[in-house]
Coordinates of C-alpha atoms in Angstrom, one line a residue:
M146 CA 133.1 222.6 -19.6
L147 CA 130.6 223.9 -16.9
D148 CA 132.9 224.0 -13.9
P149 CA 130.9 225.7 -11.4
R150 CA 133.9 227.8 -10.2
L151 CA 134.3 229.0 -13.9
L152 CA 130.5 229.8 -14.1
R153 CA 130.7 231.8 -10.9
A154 CA 133.4 234.1 -12.3
F155 CA 131.4 234.6 -15.5
V156 CA 128.2 235.3 -13.8
A157 CA 130.0 237.9 -11.4
I158 CA 131.6 239.5 -14.4
V159 CA 128.3 240.0 -16.2
E160 CA 126.2 241.2 -13.1
T161 CA 128.9 243.6 -12.1
G162 CA 129.9 244.9 -15.5
S163 CA 133.6 244.8 -14.4
F164 CA 136.5 242.4 -13.9
T165 CA 137.7 244.4 -11.0
R166 CA 134.3 244.5 -9.4
A167 CA 133.8 240.9 -9.9
A168 CA 137.2 240.1 -8.6
G169 CA 136.4 241.9 -5.3
Q170 CA 133.1 240.1 -5.0
L171 CA 134.7 236.8 -5.3
H172 CA 137.8 237.7 -3.2
M173 CA 140.0 237.1 -6.2
T174 CA 142.5 238.9 -7.9
Q175 CA 141.8 240.5 -11.3
S176 CA 144.2 238.1 -13.1
T177 CA 142.6 235.2 -11.3
I178 CA 139.3 236.0 -12.5
S179 CA 140.3 236.9 -16.2
Q180 CA 141.9 233.2 -16.3
Q181 CA 138.8 231.7 -15.1
L182 CA 136.7 233.4 -17.6
S183 CA 139.4 232.6 -20.5
R184 CA 139.3 228.9 -19.4
L185 CA 135.5 229.0 -19.7
E186 CA 135.6 230.6 -23.1
Q187 CA 138.2 228.0 -24.2
A188 CA 135.9 225.1 -23.1
A189 CA 132.8 226.7 -24.8
G190 CA 134.9 227.3 -28.0
Q191 CA 133.6 230.9 -28.2
P192 CA 133.9 234.3 -26.6
L193 CA 131.4 235.0 -23.6
V194 CA 131.9 238.8 -23.0
A195 CA 132.6 241.8 -24.9
R196 CA 135.7 242.8 -23.1
E197 CA 136.0 246.3 -24.7
A198 CA 132.5 247.3 -23.7
R199 CA 132.1 249.7 -20.6
P200 CA 130.3 248.2 -18.7
V201 CA 131.3 244.7 -19.5
L202 CA 128.7 243.0 -21.6
P203 CA 127.8 239.4 -22.5
T204 CA 128.0 238.3 -26.1
P205 CA 124.9 236.6 -27.7
Q206 CA 126.6 233.3 -26.9
G207 CA 127.3 234.4 -23.3
E208 CA 123.4 235.7 -22.9
R209 CA 122.4 232.2 -23.9
L210 CA 124.7 230.6 -21.3
L211 CA 123.9 233.1 -18.6
G212 CA 120.5 231.7 -17.6
Y213 CA 121.9 228.1 -17.6
A214 CA 124.9 229.2 -15.4
R215 CA 122.6 230.9 -12.7
R216 CA 120.7 227.6 -12.5
I217 CA 123.7 225.2 -12.5
L218 CA 125.1 227.5 -9.4
A219 CA 121.6 227.7 -7.7
L220 CA 121.5 223.6 -7.9
H221 CA 125.3 223.4 -6.8
E222 CA 124.5 225.5 -3.9
A223 CA 121.2 223.8 -2.9
A224 CA 123.1 220.2 -3.1
A225 CA 125.9 221.7 -0.8
V226 CA 123.1 222.8 1.7
A227 CA 121.3 219.5 1.5
L228 CA 124.7 217.3 2.2
G229 CA 125.3 219.7 5.0
D230 CA 121.8 219.3 6.6
P231 CA 121.9 216.5 9.4
A232 CA 118.1 215.9 9.2
G233 CA 117.4 212.1 8.5
S234 CA 121.1 211.4 8.2
S235 CA 121.0 208.4 10.8
A236 CA 118.5 205.5 11.1
L237 CA 116.7 203.8 13.8
R238 CA 115.2 200.5 12.7
L239 CA 112.1 199.5 14.5
G240 CA 109.9 196.1 14.0
L241 CA 106.2 196.2 15.2
P242 CA 103.2 193.9 15.0
E243 CA 100.5 195.7 13.0
D244 CA 98.0 196.2 15.9
I245 CA 100.9 197.8 17.7
F246 CA 101.5 200.2 14.9
N247 CA 98.5 202.4 15.7
P248 CA 97.8 206.1 15.7
A249 CA 99.0 206.5 19.3
M250 CA 102.3 204.9 18.5
C251 CA 102.5 207.1 15.3
D252 CA 102.0 210.2 17.3
I253 CA 105.2 209.0 19.5
F254 CA 107.1 208.6 16.5
R255 CA 106.0 212.0 15.2
D256 CA 107.1 213.8 18.3
F257 CA 110.3 211.8 18.4
T258 CA 111.3 212.9 15.0
A259 CA 110.4 216.5 15.9
R260 CA 112.9 216.5 18.7
C261 CA 115.4 214.5 16.8
P262 CA 115.4 215.5 13.3
Q263 CA 118.9 214.0 12.4
I264 CA 117.2 210.6 13.0
R265 CA 114.9 209.1 10.6
L266 CA 112.7 206.0 11.9
D267 CA 112.8 202.8 9.4
V268 CA 109.7 200.9 10.7
T269 CA 108.8 197.5 9.5
V270 CA 105.4 196.0 10.2
G271 CA 105.1 192.3 10.2
L272 CA 104.7 189.1 12.2
S273 CA 106.4 188.7 15.5
R274 CA 108.5 185.6 14.8
E275 CA 110.0 187.3 11.9
L276 CA 110.5 190.5 13.6
M277 CA 112.3 188.8 16.4
R278 CA 114.5 186.6 13.9
R279 CA 115.6 190.1 12.4
Y280 CA 116.3 191.6 15.8
R281 CA 118.5 188.8 16.9
A282 CA 120.2 189.0 13.5
G283 CA 121.0 192.8 14.2
E284 CA 118.8 194.0 11.3
L285 CA 116.4 196.1 13.8
D286 CA 117.3 198.2 16.6
I287 CA 114.1 198.2 18.6
V288 CA 111.2 195.7 18.3
V289 CA 107.9 194.9 19.9
V290 CA 106.8 191.3 19.4
K291 CA 104.1 189.1 20.7
E292 CA 105.5 185.9 22.4
E293 CA 104.2 183.0 24.8
A294 CA 107.2 184.1 27.2
A295 CA 109.4 187.0 27.3
A296 CA 113.2 186.5 27.0
R297 CA 115.5 187.7 29.9
D298 CA 117.0 190.5 27.7
C299 CA 113.6 192.3 27.0
R300 CA 113.3 195.9 28.0
A301 CA 109.7 195.6 29.4
S302 CA 106.8 193.0 28.9
F303 CA 103.2 193.2 29.3
A304 CA 100.4 190.6 29.5
E305 CA 98.3 190.5 26.4
A306 CA 94.6 189.7 27.0
M307 CA 93.3 187.4 24.3
G308 CA 89.8 186.4 23.2
W309 CA 87.9 184.4 20.5
F310 CA 85.9 186.6 18.3
E311 CA 82.8 186.4 15.9
S312 CA 80.6 188.5 13.7
A313 CA 78.5 190.7 15.9
A314 CA 75.8 190.8 13.2
L315 CA 76.0 187.5 11.6
A316 CA 75.8 184.9 14.4
R317 CA 76.2 181.3 13.5
D318 CA 76.3 178.0 15.3
W319 CA 79.9 177.0 15.1
A320 CA 79.4 173.2 14.8
D321 CA 82.4 170.8 13.5
P322 CA 84.3 171.3 11.4
V323 CA 85.0 175.1 12.6
P324 CA 85.8 177.5 10.0
L325 CA 88.7 179.7 11.2
V326 CA 90.0 183.0 10.0
V327 CA 93.7 183.1 10.2
F328 CA 96.8 185.1 9.7
P329 CA 99.4 183.6 7.2
P330 CA 101.8 180.7 8.3
G331 CA 104.2 181.7 10.8
G332 CA 101.7 183.6 12.9
L333 CA 101.6 183.1 16.5
Y334 CA 97.8 183.2 16.9
R335 CA 97.3 180.8 14.0
D336 CA 99.3 178.1 15.9
V337 CA 97.6 178.8 19.1
M338 CA 94.3 178.5 17.6
F339 CA 95.0 175.2 16.0
Q340 CA 96.4 173.9 19.4
R341 CA 93.3 174.8 21.3
I342 CA 90.8 173.5 19.0
E343 CA 92.6 170.2 18.7
R344 CA 93.0 169.8 22.4
E345 CA 89.2 169.9 22.6
G346 CA 89.0 167.2 20.1
R347 CA 87.4 169.2 17.4
R348 CA 87.6 169.5 13.8
W349 CA 88.6 172.7 12.1
Y350 CA 89.4 174.1 8.6
V351 CA 91.0 177.4 7.4
A352 CA 88.0 179.4 5.9
F353 CA 89.8 182.6 5.2
S354 CA 93.4 183.6 5.5
G355 CA 94.3 187.1 5.6
S356 CA 97.7 188.9 5.1
S357 CA 96.8 191.8 7.5
L358 CA 95.1 192.6 10.7
H359 CA 92.4 194.6 8.5
S360 CA 91.6 191.6 6.1
V361 CA 91.3 189.3 9.3
L362 CA 89.1 191.7 11.2
L363 CA 86.8 192.0 8.0
G364 CA 86.7 188.3 7.2
V365 CA 85.3 187.8 10.7
E366 CA 83.0 190.7 10.7
R367 CA 81.3 189.3 7.4
G368 CA 80.9 185.9 9.0
L369 CA 83.7 183.8 7.4
G370 CA 84.5 182.2 10.6
I371 CA 85.9 182.9 14.2
T372 CA 89.2 184.0 15.0
L373 CA 91.7 184.6 18.1
L374 CA 93.0 188.1 18.6
P375 CA 94.3 190.5 21.3
L376 CA 91.1 192.2 22.9
A377 CA 93.0 195.6 22.1
A378 CA 93.2 194.6 18.5
A379 CA 89.6 193.8 18.1
E380 CA 88.3 197.0 19.8
G381 CA 86.1 199.0 17.6
A382 CA 85.5 196.4 15.1
G383 CA 82.3 194.9 14.5
L384 CA 83.0 191.7 16.4
R385 CA 81.8 190.2 19.7
R386 CA 83.4 187.7 22.0
C387 CA 82.6 184.1 20.9
A388 CA 81.2 182.1 23.9
A389 CA 81.9 178.7 22.4
F390 CA 85.4 179.0 23.3
G391 CA 85.6 180.7 26.5
T392 CA 88.8 182.4 27.6
E393 CA 92.2 181.9 26.4
P394 CA 95.4 182.4 28.5
A395 CA 97.3 185.7 27.9
M396 CA 100.2 186.1 25.6
V397 CA 102.9 188.5 26.3
V398 CA 103.9 191.8 24.4
A399 CA 107.7 192.3 24.9
L400 CA 109.8 195.1 23.8
Y401 CA 113.5 194.7 23.2
A402 CA 116.1 197.3 22.1
W403 CA 119.9 197.1 21.8
E404 CA 120.5 200.4 23.3
S405 CA 119.2 202.0 26.5
G406 CA 120.6 205.4 26.3
G407 CA 120.4 208.4 24.3
A408 CA 117.6 209.3 21.7
A409 CA 116.9 205.5 21.1
G410 CA 116.6 205.1 25.2
D411 CA 114.1 208.0 25.2
L412 CA 112.1 206.5 22.4
V413 CA 111.8 203.0 24.3
V414 CA 110.8 204.8 27.4
R415 CA 107.9 206.5 25.6
M416 CA 106.9 203.4 23.7
T417 CA 106.9 201.4 27.0
D418 CA 104.5 203.9 28.6
L419 CA 102.0 203.5 25.6
L420 CA 102.3 199.8 25.9
E421 CA 101.5 199.9 29.6
R422 CA 98.5 202.1 28.8
R423 CA 97.3 199.6 26.3
Q424 CA 97.5 196.7 28.9
R425 CA 95.4 198.6 31.3
R426 CA 92.9 199.3 28.6
S427 CA 92.9 195.5 27.7
R428 CA 92.3 194.5 31.4
A429 CA 89.3 196.7 31.6
M430 CA 87.9 194.8 28.7
L431 CA 88.1 191.3 30.4

């Protein structure tokens, strides 16, 4: 009933007050625009304009339809413009650990989307092992992961300085069994913690398991136990290095990407530069 082409003819006739002027406005013949109005009136089941009036005027039923017709045509035009706008029409899928998805990385993403508005960034934040599984399965285009050693196909890798941490305000004697604050099962730090303590022949238990970096940091800060974290991830939190466990071998932060050129390649370069600066800052904390 409300075919936009017929509504456009009706609105033009009412606004110009003339079939002839409406036909010229829409680049139609007068007979064509008359036929379109007749089809709309047939669908509506009632006359919509008073043809004998000069200028042509809408009938009471036509007046009721006119406002709806204008809104329908405006929405029709807005939809056409939206579909023709390339902004956000293609996706670049990224995976990042929580401590890498920080304000500095978000600034890089902001600048990238400003330069390439046609690309939207679909970012997944999670545990490195799951992110790597999804990357290998082709579900992610670019990932940054924590590993014990980087694979040969990584685009860049950096040493990740690690440390044991305890609350800066609530010191405790960490006698056996040692309470640990950990990430959920599957987390790389969690496994390394268990292995280190078991190598030293000490007993341990999980005192607190947090699903996010924020929850782990808060658990340690409030004295629930100790944990193993990258030095950069603990920066600024209410923690201090736990002398009871000394140093820990560095891990690796590795960046992987399927594409090396185009917009994706440019983003990889900028992310790599940020990770390199992060590594230099971690070294200064040793």
